[in-house]
Short mmCIF file of C-alpha atoms in Angstrom, two decimals:
data_model
loop_
_atom_site.label_atom_id
_atom_site.label_comp_id
_atom_site.label_asym_id
_atom_site.label_seq_id
_atom_site.Cartn_x
_atom_site.Cartn_y
_atom_site.Cartn_z
CA MET A 127 -35.85 -23.54 -33.50
CA SER A 128 -35.12 -23.78 -29.83
CA GLY A 129 -35.64 -27.12 -28.17
CA GLY A 130 -37.78 -25.90 -25.29
CA GLU A 131 -40.56 -27.93 -23.74
CA ALA A 132 -43.28 -26.11 -25.62
CA GLY A 133 -42.78 -27.73 -29.00
CA ASN A 134 -41.85 -31.41 -28.90
CA GLU A 135 -44.80 -33.48 -30.07
CA ALA A 136 -47.66 -31.25 -31.18
CA SER A 137 -48.05 -29.47 -34.50
CA PRO A 138 -46.35 -26.06 -34.67
CA ARG A 139 -49.68 -24.22 -34.53
CA ARG A 140 -50.95 -26.21 -31.55
CA SER A 141 -47.67 -25.90 -29.68
CA TYR A 142 -47.69 -22.14 -30.31
CA ALA A 143 -51.15 -21.83 -28.80
CA LYS A 144 -50.10 -23.94 -25.85
CA GLY A 145 -47.03 -21.78 -25.39
CA VAL A 146 -49.11 -18.60 -25.35
CA ALA A 147 -51.46 -20.11 -22.78
CA ARG A 148 -48.60 -21.30 -20.57
CA ARG A 149 -46.96 -17.89 -20.74
CA SER A 150 -50.20 -16.15 -19.72
CA GLN A 151 -50.62 -18.62 -16.88
CA ILE A 152 -47.13 -17.82 -15.58
CA ILE A 153 -47.86 -14.08 -15.77
CA GLU A 154 -51.13 -14.49 -13.86
CA SER A 155 -49.38 -16.52 -11.15
CA ALA A 156 -46.62 -13.92 -10.93
CA ILE A 157 -49.17 -11.09 -10.57
CA GLU A 158 -50.69 -12.92 -7.59
CA GLU A 159 -47.29 -13.68 -6.12
CA PHE A 160 -46.13 -10.05 -6.43
CA ALA A 161 -49.45 -8.70 -5.14
CA ASP A 162 -49.09 -10.87 -2.04
CA HIS A 163 -45.36 -10.81 -1.40
CA GLY A 164 -43.84 -7.95 -3.34
CA VAL A 165 -41.11 -8.14 -5.88
CA ASP A 166 -37.94 -7.12 -4.09
CA GLY A 167 -35.22 -9.69 -4.23
CA THR A 168 -37.35 -11.94 -6.42
CA SER A 169 -35.12 -13.76 -8.85
CA LEU A 170 -36.53 -15.93 -11.63
CA ARG A 171 -35.52 -18.89 -9.48
CA THR A 172 -37.33 -17.83 -6.30
CA LEU A 173 -40.38 -16.82 -8.32
CA GLY A 174 -40.40 -20.22 -10.01
CA ASP A 175 -40.30 -21.94 -6.61
CA ALA A 176 -43.17 -19.75 -5.39
CA ILE A 177 -45.49 -20.42 -8.31
CA GLY A 178 -44.43 -24.01 -8.91
CA VAL A 179 -42.76 -23.58 -12.30
CA SER A 180 -39.27 -24.89 -13.03
CA HIS A 181 -36.46 -22.45 -13.62
CA ALA A 182 -35.91 -23.92 -17.10
CA THR A 183 -39.54 -23.32 -18.03
CA LEU A 184 -39.44 -19.73 -16.79
CA ARG A 185 -36.26 -19.13 -18.78
CA HIS A 186 -37.97 -20.57 -21.84
CA TYR A 187 -40.59 -17.80 -21.73
CA PHE A 188 -38.66 -14.92 -20.16
CA ALA A 189 -35.01 -14.29 -20.91
CA THR A 190 -34.44 -12.18 -17.79
CA ARG A 191 -36.07 -11.13 -14.54
CA ASP A 192 -36.58 -7.62 -15.96
CA GLU A 193 -38.49 -9.04 -18.92
CA LEU A 194 -40.81 -10.95 -16.61
CA LEU A 195 -41.40 -7.91 -14.38
CA VAL A 196 -42.26 -5.79 -17.40
CA GLU A 197 -44.70 -8.37 -18.77
CA VAL A 198 -46.36 -8.82 -15.40
CA TYR A 199 -46.83 -5.08 -15.02
CA ARG A 200 -48.05 -4.72 -18.59
CA ALA A 201 -50.67 -7.44 -18.05
CA HIS A 202 -51.79 -5.81 -14.82
CA GLU A 203 -52.00 -2.37 -16.34
CA GLN A 204 -54.15 -3.49 -19.23
CA ASN A 205 -56.77 -4.19 -16.59
CA SER A 206 -56.22 -0.89 -14.84
CA VAL A 207 -55.00 2.21 -16.68
CA GLY A 208 -56.24 0.63 -19.91
CA GLU A 209 -59.65 0.62 -18.29
CA ALA A 210 -59.30 4.23 -17.19
CA PHE A 211 -58.05 5.54 -20.51
CA GLY A 212 -59.91 3.33 -22.92
CA SER A 213 -60.54 5.36 -26.02
CA PRO A 214 -62.89 7.13 -26.03
CA MET A 215 -62.70 8.24 -22.41
CA PRO A 216 -66.13 8.65 -20.79
CA GLU A 217 -67.70 11.99 -21.64
CA GLY A 218 -67.18 14.53 -18.90
CA GLU A 219 -64.56 12.54 -17.04
CA SER A 220 -61.41 14.56 -16.47
CA VAL A 221 -57.89 13.18 -16.91
CA VAL A 222 -57.33 13.85 -13.21
CA GLU A 223 -60.39 11.76 -12.31
CA ALA A 224 -59.17 8.95 -14.58
CA MET A 225 -55.74 8.93 -12.92
CA ALA A 226 -57.36 9.04 -9.47
CA ALA A 227 -59.58 6.08 -10.36
CA SER A 228 -56.53 4.16 -11.56
CA ALA A 229 -54.68 5.01 -8.33
CA ASP A 230 -57.71 3.81 -6.35
CA ARG A 231 -57.56 0.45 -8.06
CA ASN A 232 -53.81 0.23 -7.41
CA SER A 233 -54.30 0.95 -3.72
CA SER A 234 -56.06 -2.39 -3.33
CA ILE A 235 -52.92 -4.17 -4.55
CA PRO A 236 -49.87 -2.57 -2.91
CA GLY A 237 -47.67 -5.37 -4.28
CA LEU A 238 -48.20 -3.98 -7.76
CA VAL A 239 -47.51 -0.40 -6.71
CA ARG A 240 -44.24 -1.78 -5.33
CA LEU A 241 -43.58 -3.58 -8.62
CA TYR A 242 -44.08 -0.29 -10.45
CA ALA A 243 -41.66 1.45 -8.08
CA THR A 244 -39.06 -1.22 -8.86
CA LEU A 245 -39.62 -0.94 -12.61
CA SER A 246 -39.34 2.83 -12.71
CA SER A 247 -36.29 2.88 -10.46
CA ASP A 248 -34.57 0.19 -12.55
CA ALA A 249 -35.52 2.13 -15.70
CA VAL A 250 -33.38 5.13 -14.75
CA GLN A 251 -30.32 3.09 -13.77
CA ALA A 252 -27.72 1.74 -16.18
CA GLY A 253 -27.99 -1.89 -17.21
CA HIS A 254 -31.78 -2.36 -17.38
CA PRO A 255 -32.57 -1.78 -21.09
CA VAL A 256 -35.84 -3.73 -21.06
CA SER A 257 -37.25 -1.82 -18.06
CA GLU A 258 -35.95 1.48 -19.44
CA HIS A 259 -37.62 0.94 -22.80
CA PHE A 260 -40.91 -0.13 -21.24
CA VAL A 261 -41.14 2.71 -18.73
CA ARG A 262 -40.07 5.38 -21.25
CA GLU A 263 -42.63 4.19 -23.80
CA ARG A 264 -45.30 3.93 -21.11
CA PHE A 265 -44.68 7.54 -20.05
CA ARG A 266 -44.67 8.71 -23.67
CA GLY A 267 -47.92 6.92 -24.42
CA LEU A 268 -49.63 8.18 -21.27
CA ARG A 269 -48.46 11.76 -21.81
CA ALA A 270 -49.71 11.69 -25.41
CA LEU A 271 -53.07 10.24 -24.36
CA LEU A 272 -53.62 12.71 -21.53
CA ALA A 273 -52.41 15.65 -23.62
CA GLU A 274 -54.92 14.75 -26.31
CA HIS A 275 -57.78 14.84 -23.79
CA ILE A 276 -56.48 18.09 -22.30
CA ARG A 277 -56.22 19.71 -25.73
CA ALA A 278 -59.77 18.62 -26.49
CA GLY A 279 -60.88 20.24 -23.22
CA GLN A 280 -58.98 23.40 -24.09
CA ALA A 281 -60.58 23.52 -27.53
CA ALA A 282 -64.02 23.07 -25.94
CA GLY A 283 -63.37 25.87 -23.46
CA ASP A 284 -63.56 23.54 -20.45
CA ILE A 285 -59.87 23.90 -19.60
CA ALA A 286 -57.78 27.05 -19.55
CA ALA A 287 -55.91 27.35 -22.85
CA ASP A 288 -52.87 29.34 -21.72
CA PHE A 289 -50.56 26.37 -21.04
CA GLU A 290 -49.11 23.46 -22.98
CA ALA A 291 -51.21 20.30 -22.71
CA GLU A 292 -48.01 18.19 -22.63
CA ASP A 293 -46.70 20.02 -19.56
CA ALA A 294 -49.96 19.40 -17.72
CA ALA A 295 -50.04 15.75 -18.82
CA ALA A 296 -46.53 15.15 -17.42
CA LEU A 297 -47.60 16.88 -14.19
CA VAL A 298 -50.72 14.76 -13.65
CA ILE A 299 -48.81 11.49 -14.24
CA ALA A 300 -45.94 12.59 -12.00
CA ALA A 301 -48.29 13.62 -9.20
CA SER A 302 -50.12 10.30 -9.36
CA ASP A 303 -46.87 8.28 -9.32
CA GLY A 304 -45.28 10.31 -6.54
CA LEU A 305 -48.38 10.31 -4.34
CA GLN A 306 -48.63 6.53 -4.50
CA VAL A 307 -45.08 6.20 -3.13
CA GLN A 308 -45.86 8.59 -0.25
CA TRP A 309 -49.11 6.71 0.41
CA LEU A 310 -47.34 3.33 0.60
CA LEU A 311 -45.12 4.73 3.35
CA ASP A 312 -47.85 6.66 5.20
CA PRO A 313 -51.29 5.35 4.30
CA ASP A 314 -52.96 7.26 7.14
CA ASP A 315 -51.37 10.62 6.35
CA VAL A 316 -51.49 10.67 2.54
CA ASP A 317 -54.71 10.62 0.56
CA VAL A 318 -53.86 10.16 -3.13
CA ARG A 319 -57.34 11.06 -4.35
CA ARG A 320 -57.69 14.21 -2.25
CA SER A 321 -54.29 15.55 -3.30
CA LEU A 322 -54.90 14.72 -6.96
CA ALA A 323 -58.29 16.41 -6.76
CA LEU A 324 -56.46 19.72 -6.23
CA LEU A 325 -55.29 19.41 -9.83
CA GLU A 326 -58.92 19.70 -10.91
CA ARG A 327 -58.51 23.40 -10.25
CA LEU A 328 -56.08 23.46 -13.14
CA LEU A 329 -57.82 20.94 -15.31
CA PRO A 330 -61.53 20.90 -14.57
CA GLY A 331 -63.59 18.14 -16.14
CA ALA A 332 -66.59 18.91 -18.26
CA GLU A 333 -68.92 18.70 -15.27
CA HIS A 334 -66.73 20.75 -12.97
CA ASP A 335 -67.99 24.13 -11.86
CA THR A 336 -65.50 26.49 -13.45
CA LYS A 337 -66.94 29.71 -12.12
CA MET B 292 -15.45 -0.91 22.25
CA SER B 293 -15.00 -2.20 18.77
CA GLY B 294 -11.44 -2.77 17.58
CA GLY B 295 -11.72 -0.90 14.30
CA GLU B 296 -8.87 1.06 12.77
CA ALA B 297 -10.15 4.40 14.05
CA GLY B 298 -9.09 4.00 17.66
CA ASN B 299 -5.74 2.31 18.13
CA GLU B 300 -3.15 4.88 19.24
CA ALA B 301 -4.73 8.29 19.63
CA SER B 302 -6.74 9.55 22.58
CA PRO B 303 -10.46 8.73 22.43
CA ARG B 304 -11.36 12.34 21.60
CA ARG B 305 -8.78 12.62 18.85
CA SER B 306 -9.69 9.27 17.34
CA TYR B 307 -13.35 10.25 17.42
CA ALA B 308 -12.60 13.44 15.49
CA LYS B 309 -10.50 11.47 13.02
CA GLY B 310 -13.31 8.96 12.60
CA VAL B 311 -15.82 11.71 11.86
CA ALA B 312 -13.48 13.23 9.29
CA ARG B 313 -12.82 9.87 7.63
CA ARG B 314 -16.53 9.14 7.47
CA SER B 315 -17.24 12.51 5.83
CA GLN B 316 -14.44 11.89 3.37
CA ILE B 317 -15.96 8.55 2.38
CA ILE B 318 -19.38 10.14 1.93
CA GLU B 319 -17.92 12.90 -0.26
CA SER B 320 -16.12 10.35 -2.43
CA ALA B 321 -19.29 8.28 -2.70
CA ILE B 322 -21.32 11.36 -3.77
CA GLU B 323 -18.84 11.93 -6.59
CA GLU B 324 -18.80 8.27 -7.54
CA PHE B 325 -22.62 8.06 -7.65
CA ALA B 326 -22.89 11.38 -9.49
CA ASP B 327 -20.57 10.06 -12.17
CA HIS B 328 -21.50 6.39 -12.39
CA GLY B 329 -24.85 5.90 -10.74
CA VAL B 330 -25.67 3.61 -7.89
CA ASP B 331 -27.24 0.54 -9.45
CA GLY B 332 -25.46 -2.66 -8.61
CA THR B 333 -23.04 -0.83 -6.35
CA SER B 334 -22.12 -3.04 -3.42
CA LEU B 335 -20.01 -1.79 -0.54
CA ARG B 336 -17.18 -3.77 -2.09
CA THR B 337 -17.36 -2.25 -5.60
CA LEU B 338 -17.79 1.21 -4.11
CA GLY B 339 -14.71 0.68 -1.95
CA ASP B 340 -12.71 -0.32 -5.02
CA ALA B 341 -13.91 2.77 -6.89
CA ILE B 342 -13.03 5.28 -4.18
CA GLY B 343 -9.91 3.50 -2.93
CA VAL B 344 -11.17 2.50 0.52
CA SER B 345 -10.86 -1.04 1.83
CA HIS B 346 -13.99 -3.08 2.38
CA ALA B 347 -13.11 -3.44 6.07
CA THR B 348 -12.88 0.33 6.48
CA LEU B 349 -16.21 0.89 4.75
CA ARG B 350 -17.81 -1.72 6.99
CA HIS B 351 -16.33 0.04 10.00
CA TYR B 352 -18.33 3.19 9.17
CA PHE B 353 -21.42 1.76 7.43
CA ALA B 354 -23.04 -1.49 8.49
CA THR B 355 -24.84 -1.99 5.17
CA ARG B 356 -25.06 -0.67 1.63
CA ASP B 357 -28.47 0.88 2.47
CA GLU B 358 -26.97 2.81 5.36
CA LEU B 359 -24.27 4.25 3.12
CA LEU B 360 -26.78 5.20 0.41
CA VAL B 361 -28.95 6.97 2.97
CA GLU B 362 -26.00 8.89 4.41
CA VAL B 363 -24.77 9.90 0.97
CA TYR B 364 -28.19 11.18 -0.01
CA ARG B 365 -28.63 12.96 3.31
CA ALA B 366 -25.28 14.75 2.88
CA HIS B 367 -26.19 15.73 -0.67
CA GLU B 368 -29.62 16.96 0.30
CA GLN B 369 -28.33 19.18 3.07
CA ASN B 370 -26.66 21.16 0.29
CA SER B 371 -29.77 21.18 -1.85
CA VAL B 372 -33.25 20.99 -0.34
CA GLY B 373 -31.83 22.32 2.91
CA GLU B 374 -30.75 25.34 0.94
CA ALA B 375 -34.15 25.69 -0.66
CA PHE B 376 -36.12 25.28 2.55
CA GLY B 377 -33.88 26.90 5.06
CA SER B 378 -36.00 28.47 7.74
CA PRO B 379 -37.10 31.15 7.21
CA MET B 380 -37.79 30.69 3.52
CA PRO B 381 -37.09 33.84 1.50
CA GLU B 382 -40.01 36.28 1.65
CA GLY B 383 -42.22 35.99 -1.37
CA GLU B 384 -40.77 32.70 -2.63
CA SER B 385 -43.46 30.09 -3.13
CA VAL B 386 -43.10 26.44 -2.11
CA VAL B 387 -43.45 25.51 -5.77
CA GLU B 388 -40.57 27.80 -6.69
CA ALA B 389 -38.45 26.32 -3.91
CA MET B 390 -39.10 22.76 -5.16
CA ALA B 391 -38.39 23.83 -8.74
CA ALA B 392 -35.08 25.38 -7.68
CA SER B 393 -34.17 22.18 -5.87
CA ALA B 394 -35.08 20.12 -8.97
CA ASP B 395 -32.91 22.46 -11.08
CA ARG B 396 -29.93 21.76 -8.88
CA ASN B 397 -30.61 18.02 -9.06
CA SER B 398 -30.74 18.11 -12.84
CA SER B 399 -27.04 18.94 -12.93
CA ILE B 400 -26.29 15.69 -11.11
CA PRO B 401 -28.42 12.90 -12.62
CA GLY B 402 -26.48 10.32 -10.61
CA LEU B 403 -28.05 11.67 -7.45
CA VAL B 404 -31.54 11.71 -8.94
CA ARG B 405 -30.89 8.03 -9.72
CA LEU B 406 -29.71 7.46 -6.14
CA TYR B 407 -32.96 8.99 -4.90
CA ALA B 408 -34.97 6.73 -7.21
CA THR B 409 -33.17 3.72 -5.74
CA LEU B 410 -33.73 4.88 -2.17
CA SER B 411 -37.43 5.52 -2.59
CA SER B 412 -38.00 2.27 -4.46
CA ASP B 413 -36.09 0.30 -1.80
CA ALA B 414 -38.06 2.12 0.88
CA VAL B 415 -41.40 0.66 -0.24
CA GLN B 416 -40.10 -2.92 -0.54
CA ALA B 417 -39.74 -5.37 2.31
CA GLY B 418 -36.30 -5.82 3.84
CA HIS B 419 -34.91 -2.27 3.64
CA PRO B 420 -35.68 -0.83 7.10
CA VAL B 421 -32.96 1.84 6.97
CA SER B 422 -34.11 3.20 3.59
CA GLU B 423 -37.76 2.93 4.61
CA HIS B 424 -37.19 4.92 7.81
CA PHE B 425 -35.16 7.59 6.04
CA VAL B 426 -37.54 8.11 3.13
CA ARG B 427 -40.66 8.09 5.34
CA GLU B 428 -39.15 10.65 7.73
CA ARG B 429 -37.93 12.74 4.81
CA PHE B 430 -41.43 12.86 3.32
CA ARG B 431 -42.96 13.66 6.72
CA GLY B 432 -40.49 16.47 7.33
CA LEU B 433 -40.91 17.94 3.84
CA ARG B 434 -44.71 17.74 4.01
CA ALA B 435 -44.73 19.47 7.41
CA LEU B 436 -42.36 22.18 6.18
CA LEU B 437 -44.27 22.89 2.98
CA ALA B 438 -47.63 22.72 4.75
CA GLU B 439 -46.45 25.31 7.24
CA HIS B 440 -45.51 27.71 4.43
CA ILE B 441 -48.79 27.03 2.63
CA ARG B 442 -50.79 27.67 5.80
CA ALA B 443 -48.94 30.94 6.29
CA GLY B 444 -49.83 31.89 2.71
CA GLN B 445 -53.44 30.95 3.33
CA ALA B 446 -53.54 33.03 6.52
CA ALA B 447 -52.05 35.99 4.64
CA GLY B 448 -54.62 35.65 1.86
CA ASP B 449 -51.98 34.87 -0.78
CA ILE B 450 -53.16 31.28 -1.25
CA ALA B 451 -56.73 30.01 -1.53
CA ALA B 452 -57.87 28.78 1.87
CA ASP B 453 -60.42 26.18 0.81
CA PHE B 454 -58.10 23.17 0.84
CA GLU B 455 -55.89 21.35 3.35
CA ALA B 456 -52.30 22.55 3.30
CA GLU B 457 -51.09 18.97 3.90
CA ASP B 458 -52.82 17.70 0.74
CA ALA B 459 -51.19 20.42 -1.33
CA ALA B 460 -47.79 19.77 0.28
CA ALA B 461 -47.95 16.06 -0.61
CA LEU B 462 -48.98 17.02 -4.15
CA VAL B 463 -46.07 19.42 -4.73
CA ILE B 464 -43.50 16.91 -3.45
CA ALA B 465 -45.03 14.08 -5.50
CA ALA B 466 -45.09 16.16 -8.66
CA SER B 467 -41.46 17.15 -8.22
CA ASP B 468 -40.35 13.54 -7.59
CA GLY B 469 -42.38 12.10 -10.45
CA LEU B 470 -41.32 14.74 -12.95
CA GLN B 471 -37.65 14.11 -12.26
CA VAL B 472 -38.09 10.42 -13.16
CA GLN B 473 -39.85 11.32 -16.43
CA TRP B 474 -37.16 13.89 -17.16
CA LEU B 475 -34.33 11.37 -16.66
CA LEU B 476 -35.93 9.16 -19.31
CA ASP B 477 -36.86 11.96 -21.73
CA PRO B 478 -34.84 15.09 -21.03
CA ASP B 479 -35.92 16.72 -24.32
CA ASP B 480 -39.65 16.12 -23.84
CA VAL B 481 -40.09 16.80 -20.13
CA ASP B 482 -39.44 20.18 -18.53
CA VAL B 483 -39.64 19.80 -14.76
CA ARG B 484 -39.75 23.51 -14.09
CA ARG B 485 -42.43 24.30 -16.65
CA SER B 486 -44.72 21.52 -15.44
CA LEU B 487 -44.18 22.44 -11.78
CA ALA B 488 -44.91 26.07 -12.61
CA LEU B 489 -48.50 25.03 -13.40
CA LEU B 490 -48.91 24.37 -9.69
CA GLU B 491 -48.38 28.09 -9.08
CA ARG B 492 -51.96 28.47 -10.22
CA LEU B 493 -52.96 26.59 -7.08
CA LEU B 494 -50.32 27.99 -4.80
CA PRO B 495 -49.25 31.42 -5.92
CA GLY B 496 -46.25 32.99 -4.25
CA ALA B 497 -46.52 36.34 -2.53
CA GLU B 498 -45.39 38.13 -5.67
CA HIS B 499 -47.61 36.17 -8.00
CA ASP B 500 -50.42 38.04 -9.71
CA THR B 501 -53.50 36.41 -8.22
CA LYS B 502 -56.09 38.41 -10.14
#
């Protein structure tokens, strides 16, 4: 067993619970720090200084900066996309509407949109296996989830059936990601929701007028 | 005048021409280097080592790593998007088709898709003014160019006229950018062209069957 600070005196079970709590606390502090100040150039050391946690403690819970970034984003997303795509998705809500709602929530916390930009850029470069794995699996999971809803809509006759649900799922996710980057750079000129709404013409929700 | 290597013996005009040529040569070498090995972690120093140019010479032509990345991408794009969106755009080619053709060309050089991911991620973080300026202006220019073509299509009755051309332009660019990231991570599962083609249903080209 490692000799970190989390397990010196207490029983193993109690120290495990304390460790989990401490780790969550660090993630919550990091979410706030990134939301306020962005992530660029943040090393484990500078983050530790910002949230008042020693470098040794951070290293005890997160082996690398990439691992911390991934866990922070994962924790944030469980409150966001998880909310939008909880299974089952609300009756009559389209996948486009769900992505737009998620983008709306993100727009209140630009620091986390920036964190996502960092993660997905790192993921496609060499030398970031943790980010690469996380972002690839996230895309796969989201595509599968959206495709399932699209297929259900196609089967119900609410969505045109002459295209592959997977192609449309990739498109909706890509549009949402790309629009958020343009919006960060030009918040007055780019309206994520209005542009995404155009996709409703391809993928109308159950309540959409399809005439 | 600065005392760099470009202007010691020759006349000012000749040394200027030599400087321009040397700068282009460095950019060409950097395009090849990034295409082959990606950009992540590349400092001016490591790039200089890779392409056989001294650090001092690189610094003579490019003040910072960001400036070099921007110039490399700009030079690459003039051969790519510039080709796709040369004015006038070919009669009957849709904006979606033009973006898809540009994405096709990019897919043969993943290193430059990675460079673009780095640039656009840097652009939304604090502390990268050169990247931020370049990426913002690039988006503005592309949106204006696509919107102009879309408006022309709307005026000609080839494209539905009940939406803002600017919203559709932002959407097409976002979809293309986002799909290329997903494709880099899952080339077998994501087909940029097929997903983009779905947008033709919104924005048919002149030759598209709009019945």
